[in-house]
Coordinates of C-alpha atoms and ligand atoms in Angstrom, one line a residue:
X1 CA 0.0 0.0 0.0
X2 CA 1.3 3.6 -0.9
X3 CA 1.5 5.9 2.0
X4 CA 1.5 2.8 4.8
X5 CA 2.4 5.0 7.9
X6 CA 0.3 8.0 10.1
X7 CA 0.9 8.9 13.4
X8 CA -1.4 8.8 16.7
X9 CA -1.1 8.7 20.2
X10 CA 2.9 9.5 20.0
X11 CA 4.1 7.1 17.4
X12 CA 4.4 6.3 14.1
X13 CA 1.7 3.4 13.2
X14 CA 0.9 1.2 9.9
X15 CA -2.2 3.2 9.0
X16 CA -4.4 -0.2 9.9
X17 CA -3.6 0.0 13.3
X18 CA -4.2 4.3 13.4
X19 CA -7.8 3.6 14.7
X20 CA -9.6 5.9 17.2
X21 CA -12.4 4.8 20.0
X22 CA -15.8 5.0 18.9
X23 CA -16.3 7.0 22.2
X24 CA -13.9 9.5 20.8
X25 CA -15.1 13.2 21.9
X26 CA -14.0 14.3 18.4
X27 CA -16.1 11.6 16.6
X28 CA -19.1 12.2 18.7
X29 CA -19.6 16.2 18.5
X30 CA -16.9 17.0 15.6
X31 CA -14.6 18.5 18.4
X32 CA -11.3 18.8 16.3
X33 CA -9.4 21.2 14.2
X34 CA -7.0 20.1 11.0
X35 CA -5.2 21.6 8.0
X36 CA -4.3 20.4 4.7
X37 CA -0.7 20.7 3.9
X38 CA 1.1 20.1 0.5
X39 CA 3.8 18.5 -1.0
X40 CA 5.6 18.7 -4.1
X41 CA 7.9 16.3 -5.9
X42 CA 10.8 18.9 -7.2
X43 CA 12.6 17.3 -10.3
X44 CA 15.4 19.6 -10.2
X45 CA 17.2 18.2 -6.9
X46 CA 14.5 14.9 -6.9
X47 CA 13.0 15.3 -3.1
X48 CA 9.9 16.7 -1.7
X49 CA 9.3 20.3 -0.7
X50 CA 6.3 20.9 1.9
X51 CA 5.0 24.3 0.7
X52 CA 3.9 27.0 3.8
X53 CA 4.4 24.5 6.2
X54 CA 5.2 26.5 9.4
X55 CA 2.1 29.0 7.9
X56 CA -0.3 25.6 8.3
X57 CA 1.0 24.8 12.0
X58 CA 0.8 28.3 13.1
X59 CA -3.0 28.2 11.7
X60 CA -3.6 25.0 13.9
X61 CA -2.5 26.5 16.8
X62 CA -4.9 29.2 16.0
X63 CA -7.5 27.0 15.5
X64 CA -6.8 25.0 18.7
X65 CA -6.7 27.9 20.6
X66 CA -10.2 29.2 19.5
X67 CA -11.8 25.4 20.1
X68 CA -10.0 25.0 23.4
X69 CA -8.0 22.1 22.5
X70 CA -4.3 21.9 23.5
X71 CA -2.1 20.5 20.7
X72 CA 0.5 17.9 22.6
X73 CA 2.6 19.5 20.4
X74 CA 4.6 22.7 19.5
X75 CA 5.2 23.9 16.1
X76 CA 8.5 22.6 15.3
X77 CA 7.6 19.4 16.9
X78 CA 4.8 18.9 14.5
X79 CA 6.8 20.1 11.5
X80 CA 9.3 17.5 12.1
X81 CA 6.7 14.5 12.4
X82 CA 5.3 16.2 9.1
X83 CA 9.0 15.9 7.8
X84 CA 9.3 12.4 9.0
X85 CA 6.3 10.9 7.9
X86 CA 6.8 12.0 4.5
X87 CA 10.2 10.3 4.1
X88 CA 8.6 7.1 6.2
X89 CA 5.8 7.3 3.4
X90 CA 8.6 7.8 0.8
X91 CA 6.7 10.1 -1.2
X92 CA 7.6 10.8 -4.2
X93 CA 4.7 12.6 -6.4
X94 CA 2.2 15.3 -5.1
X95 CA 0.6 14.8 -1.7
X96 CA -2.1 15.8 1.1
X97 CA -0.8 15.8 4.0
X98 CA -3.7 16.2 6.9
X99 CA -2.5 17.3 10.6
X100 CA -5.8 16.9 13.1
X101 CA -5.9 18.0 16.9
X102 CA -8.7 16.2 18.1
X103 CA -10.2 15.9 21.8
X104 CA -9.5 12.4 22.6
X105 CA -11.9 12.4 25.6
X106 CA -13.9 9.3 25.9
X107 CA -16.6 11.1 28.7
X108 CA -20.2 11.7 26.9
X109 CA -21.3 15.8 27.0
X110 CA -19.6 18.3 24.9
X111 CA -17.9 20.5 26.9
X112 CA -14.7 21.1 25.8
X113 CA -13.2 21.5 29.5
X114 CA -12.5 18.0 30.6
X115 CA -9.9 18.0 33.6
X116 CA -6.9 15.5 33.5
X117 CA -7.1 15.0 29.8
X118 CA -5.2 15.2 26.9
X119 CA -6.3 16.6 23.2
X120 CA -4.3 14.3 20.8
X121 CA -2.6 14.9 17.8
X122 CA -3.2 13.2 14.6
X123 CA -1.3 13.0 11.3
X124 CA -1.9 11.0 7.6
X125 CA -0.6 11.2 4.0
X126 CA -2.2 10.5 1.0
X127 CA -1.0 11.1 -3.0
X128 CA -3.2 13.8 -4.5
X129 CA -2.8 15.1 -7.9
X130 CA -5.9 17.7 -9.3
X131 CA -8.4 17.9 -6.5
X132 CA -10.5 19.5 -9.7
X133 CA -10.0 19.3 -13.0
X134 CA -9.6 22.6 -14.3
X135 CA -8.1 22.7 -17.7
X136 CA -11.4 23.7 -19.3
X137 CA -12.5 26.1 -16.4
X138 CA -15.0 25.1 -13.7
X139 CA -18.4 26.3 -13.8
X140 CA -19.6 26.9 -10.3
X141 CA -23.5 27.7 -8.8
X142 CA -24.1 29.9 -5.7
X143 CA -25.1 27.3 -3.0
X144 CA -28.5 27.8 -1.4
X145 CA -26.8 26.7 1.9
X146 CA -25.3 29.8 3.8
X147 CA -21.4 29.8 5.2
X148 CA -21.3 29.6 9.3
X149 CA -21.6 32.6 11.2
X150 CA -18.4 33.4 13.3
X151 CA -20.6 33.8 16.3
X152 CA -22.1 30.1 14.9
X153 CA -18.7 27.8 14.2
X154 CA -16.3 30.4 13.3
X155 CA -14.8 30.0 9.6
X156 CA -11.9 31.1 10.9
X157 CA -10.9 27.9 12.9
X158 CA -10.4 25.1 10.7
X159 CA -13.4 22.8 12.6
X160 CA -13.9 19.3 11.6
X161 CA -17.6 19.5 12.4
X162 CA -17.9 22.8 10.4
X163 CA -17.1 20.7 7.0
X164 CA -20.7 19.9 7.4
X165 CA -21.8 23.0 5.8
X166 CA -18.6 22.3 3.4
X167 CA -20.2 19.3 2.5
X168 CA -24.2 20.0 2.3
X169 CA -22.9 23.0 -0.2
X170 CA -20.3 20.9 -2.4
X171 CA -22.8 17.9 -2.4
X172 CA -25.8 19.8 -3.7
X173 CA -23.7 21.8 -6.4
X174 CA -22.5 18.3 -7.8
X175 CA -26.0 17.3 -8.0
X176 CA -26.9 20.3 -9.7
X177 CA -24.1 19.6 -11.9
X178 CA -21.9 22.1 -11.2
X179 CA -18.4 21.7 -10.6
X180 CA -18.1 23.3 -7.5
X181 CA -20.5 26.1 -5.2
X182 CA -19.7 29.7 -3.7
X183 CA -20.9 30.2 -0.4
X184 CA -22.7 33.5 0.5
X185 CA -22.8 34.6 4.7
X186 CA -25.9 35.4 6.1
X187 CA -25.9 38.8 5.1
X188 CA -25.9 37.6 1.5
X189 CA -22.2 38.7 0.9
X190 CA -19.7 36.4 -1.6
X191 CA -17.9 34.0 1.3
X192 CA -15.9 31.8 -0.6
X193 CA -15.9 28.3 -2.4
X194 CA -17.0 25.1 -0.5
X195 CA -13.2 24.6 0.8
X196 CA -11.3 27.4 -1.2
X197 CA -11.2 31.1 -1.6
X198 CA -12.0 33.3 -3.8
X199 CA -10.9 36.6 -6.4
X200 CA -12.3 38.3 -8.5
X201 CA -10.6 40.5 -11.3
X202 CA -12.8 43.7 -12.1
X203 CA -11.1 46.6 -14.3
X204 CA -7.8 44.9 -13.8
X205 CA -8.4 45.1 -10.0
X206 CA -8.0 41.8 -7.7
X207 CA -10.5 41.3 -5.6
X208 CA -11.4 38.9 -2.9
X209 CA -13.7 38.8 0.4
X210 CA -12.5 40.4 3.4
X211 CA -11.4 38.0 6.5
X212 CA -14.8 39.4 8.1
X213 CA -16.6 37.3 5.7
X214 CA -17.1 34.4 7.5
X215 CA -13.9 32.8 5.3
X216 CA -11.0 30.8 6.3
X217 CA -8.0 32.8 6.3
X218 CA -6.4 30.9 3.4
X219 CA -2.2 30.6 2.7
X220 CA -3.1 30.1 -0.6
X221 CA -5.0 33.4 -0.5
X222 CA -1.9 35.4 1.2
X223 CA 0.5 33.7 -1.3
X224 CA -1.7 34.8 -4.2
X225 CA -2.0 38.2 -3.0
X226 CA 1.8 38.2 -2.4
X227 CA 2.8 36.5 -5.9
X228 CA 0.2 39.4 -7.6
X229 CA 2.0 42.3 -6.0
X230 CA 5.4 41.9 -6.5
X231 CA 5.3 39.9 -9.8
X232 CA 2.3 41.3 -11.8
X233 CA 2.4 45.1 -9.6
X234 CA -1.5 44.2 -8.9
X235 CA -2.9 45.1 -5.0
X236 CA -5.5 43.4 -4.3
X237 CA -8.7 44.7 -2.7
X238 CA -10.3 42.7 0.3
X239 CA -13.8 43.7 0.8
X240 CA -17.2 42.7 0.9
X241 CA -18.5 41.4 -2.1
X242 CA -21.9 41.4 -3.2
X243 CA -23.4 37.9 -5.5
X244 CA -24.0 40.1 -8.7
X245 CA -20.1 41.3 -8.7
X246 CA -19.9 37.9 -9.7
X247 CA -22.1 38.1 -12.8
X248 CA -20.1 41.4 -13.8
X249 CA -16.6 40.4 -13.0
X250 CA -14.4 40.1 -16.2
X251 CA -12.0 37.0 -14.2
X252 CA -13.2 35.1 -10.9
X253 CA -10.6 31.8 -9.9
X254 CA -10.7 29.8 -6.5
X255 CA -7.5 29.1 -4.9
X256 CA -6.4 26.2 -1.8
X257 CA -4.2 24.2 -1.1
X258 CA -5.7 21.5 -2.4
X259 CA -7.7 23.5 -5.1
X260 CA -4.4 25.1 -5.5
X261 CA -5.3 27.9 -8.8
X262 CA -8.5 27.0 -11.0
X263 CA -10.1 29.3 -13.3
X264 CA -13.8 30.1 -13.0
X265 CA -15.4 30.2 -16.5
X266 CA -19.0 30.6 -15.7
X267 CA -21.2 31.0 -12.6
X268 CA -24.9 30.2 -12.1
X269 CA -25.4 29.6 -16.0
X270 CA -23.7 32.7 -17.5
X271 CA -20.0 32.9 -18.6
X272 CA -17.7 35.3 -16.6
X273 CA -16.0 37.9 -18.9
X274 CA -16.0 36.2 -22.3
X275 CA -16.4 32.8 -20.8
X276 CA -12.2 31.8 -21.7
X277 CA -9.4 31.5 -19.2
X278 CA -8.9 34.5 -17.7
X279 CA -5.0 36.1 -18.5
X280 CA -4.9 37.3 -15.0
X281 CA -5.7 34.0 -13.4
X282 CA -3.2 32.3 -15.9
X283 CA -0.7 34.6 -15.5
X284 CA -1.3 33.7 -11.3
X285 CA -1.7 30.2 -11.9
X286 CA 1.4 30.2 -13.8
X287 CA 3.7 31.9 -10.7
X288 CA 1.8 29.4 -7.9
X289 CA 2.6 26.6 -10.0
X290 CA 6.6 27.2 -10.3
X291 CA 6.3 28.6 -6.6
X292 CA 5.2 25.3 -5.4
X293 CA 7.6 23.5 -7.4
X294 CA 10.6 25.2 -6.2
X295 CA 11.5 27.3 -10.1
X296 CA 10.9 31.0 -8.0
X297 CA 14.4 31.2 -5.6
X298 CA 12.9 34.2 -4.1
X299 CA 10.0 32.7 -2.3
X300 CA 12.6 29.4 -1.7
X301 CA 11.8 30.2 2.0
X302 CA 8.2 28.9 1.6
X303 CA 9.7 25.4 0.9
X304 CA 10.1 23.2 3.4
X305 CA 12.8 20.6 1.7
X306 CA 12.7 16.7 2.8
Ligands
PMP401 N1 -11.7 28.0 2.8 C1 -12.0 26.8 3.3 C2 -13.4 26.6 3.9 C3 -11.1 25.7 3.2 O1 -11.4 24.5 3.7 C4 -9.9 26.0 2.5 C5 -8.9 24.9 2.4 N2 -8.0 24.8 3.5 C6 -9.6 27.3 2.0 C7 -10.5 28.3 2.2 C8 -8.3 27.6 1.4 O2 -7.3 27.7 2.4 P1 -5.8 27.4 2.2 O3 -5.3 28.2 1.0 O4 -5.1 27.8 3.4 O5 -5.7 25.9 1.9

């Protein structure tokens, strides 16, 4: 089996024996907080780079810190499992790589203050080449379902029982046939994708929502934002964004880690600009892609090599 190892409770396991209770706090009330992490094979000096790895961590910590869960772990410690487990999984090709700090009470009620215990810390692998396929351009629907409310299950904390909403969204905009949804908040404001985020190019302006927005704070979003700047000289805007921006816009794409850059081409039934690859979104797909894969030696710092 590809990928045979994951780590739980403290050690390195084959992945059939990295089981949890079925009592498990986390499995019962969705009481845990993960990332997604990548890595990328680089041909030039054939190893793996983990791309914003330190960025992910300090994201989990966040997230732990918001959900009252105590990581066992600091921040280097986790990176260097991260490190370890990669070169025990010998990967070799793009992967996922999905960190989880979970409450690992086994007491019923779901409070998250449970005296002489400890949170756990969770770690797996698997390959992953295109989450979507998005040579043609995706065509995406708004979702009828609304994004959680920060005072509700804040977006902002990475929550394993939040990816409810994530899924109820991405579920009913496959069944409607499109290829993935954007999420409005309550007050009817763009959000974001079902697990990405979201720009918008308007007048040769980027544009994306504003981290008020009931979005996830996305690396992928900073990195865009960053690579746009000082390689194309575009600022981008964050701000609230109403749903008929998104009719108007002339380029829209979704960017994640997973979703890494893909091109919108139409939304709700109506192409965006005129309905081709947008040359911005190229252009930014183009950097992220030879960012990720080690050919930009100025952003070499975002590369964690094994
Ligand atoms: N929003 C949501 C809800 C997500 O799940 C993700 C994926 N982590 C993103 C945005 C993109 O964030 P990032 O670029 O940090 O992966």
């Amino acid at each position: 089996m590809s990928h045979p190892y994951a780590f739980l409770r403290g050690q390195f396991l084959p992945l059939d024996q990295a089981n949890i209770n079925v009592r498990t706090h986390a499995f019962l009330y969705g009481t845990a907080v993960f990332e997604g992490v990548k890595a990328y094979w680089i041909d030039q000096s054939s190893q793996m780079a983990i791309f914003r790895m330190q960025d992910h961590y300090k994201r989990l910590l966040q997230s732990c810190h918001i959900l009252r869960l105590q990581s066992p772990y600091n921040l280097e410690e986790m990176s260097d499992m991260t490190v370890e487990l990669i070169r025990r999984n010998q990967c070799k090709s793009a992967t996922y790589i999905r960190p989880i700090v979970y409450k690992a009470d086994l007491r019923i009620g779901p409070i998250l203050i449970v005296e002489n215990t400890q949170d756990d810390f969770c770690l797996f692998t698997v390959p992953m080449d295109g989450y979507l396929d998005t040579n043609d351009g995706l065509h995406v629907g708004v979702s009828s379902w609304r994004r959680l409310d920060d005072n509700a299950i804040p977006a902002r904390a990475k929550v394993n029982g939040a990816y409810v909403n994530t899924a109820l969204a991405k579920t009913d905009g496959h069944l409607a046939g499109f290829n993935d949804v954007i999420v409005l908040t309550q007050e009817g404001h763009v959000a974001e994708g079902s697990a990405m985020n979201l720009f918008l190019v308007r007048d040769g302006q980027l544009i994306t929502s504003s981290v008020t927005e009931n979005i996830l704070e996305g690396i992928t979003r900073s990195t865009i934002a960053e690579l746009a700047e000082q390689e194309l000289g575009l600022k981008t805007i964050s701000r609230p964004i109403d749903r008929t921006e998104l009719y108007v816009a002339d380029e829209a794409f979704f960017v994640g880690t997973a979703t890494e850059v893909a091109p919108i081409t139409r939304i709700d039934h109506r192409p965006v600009g005129d309905g081709k690859l947008g040359s911005i979104s190229m252009k930014l797909k183009d950097l992220f892609d030879k960012a990720i894969h080690g050919h930009l030696p100025k952003y070499e710092h975002w590369l964690t090599r094994v």
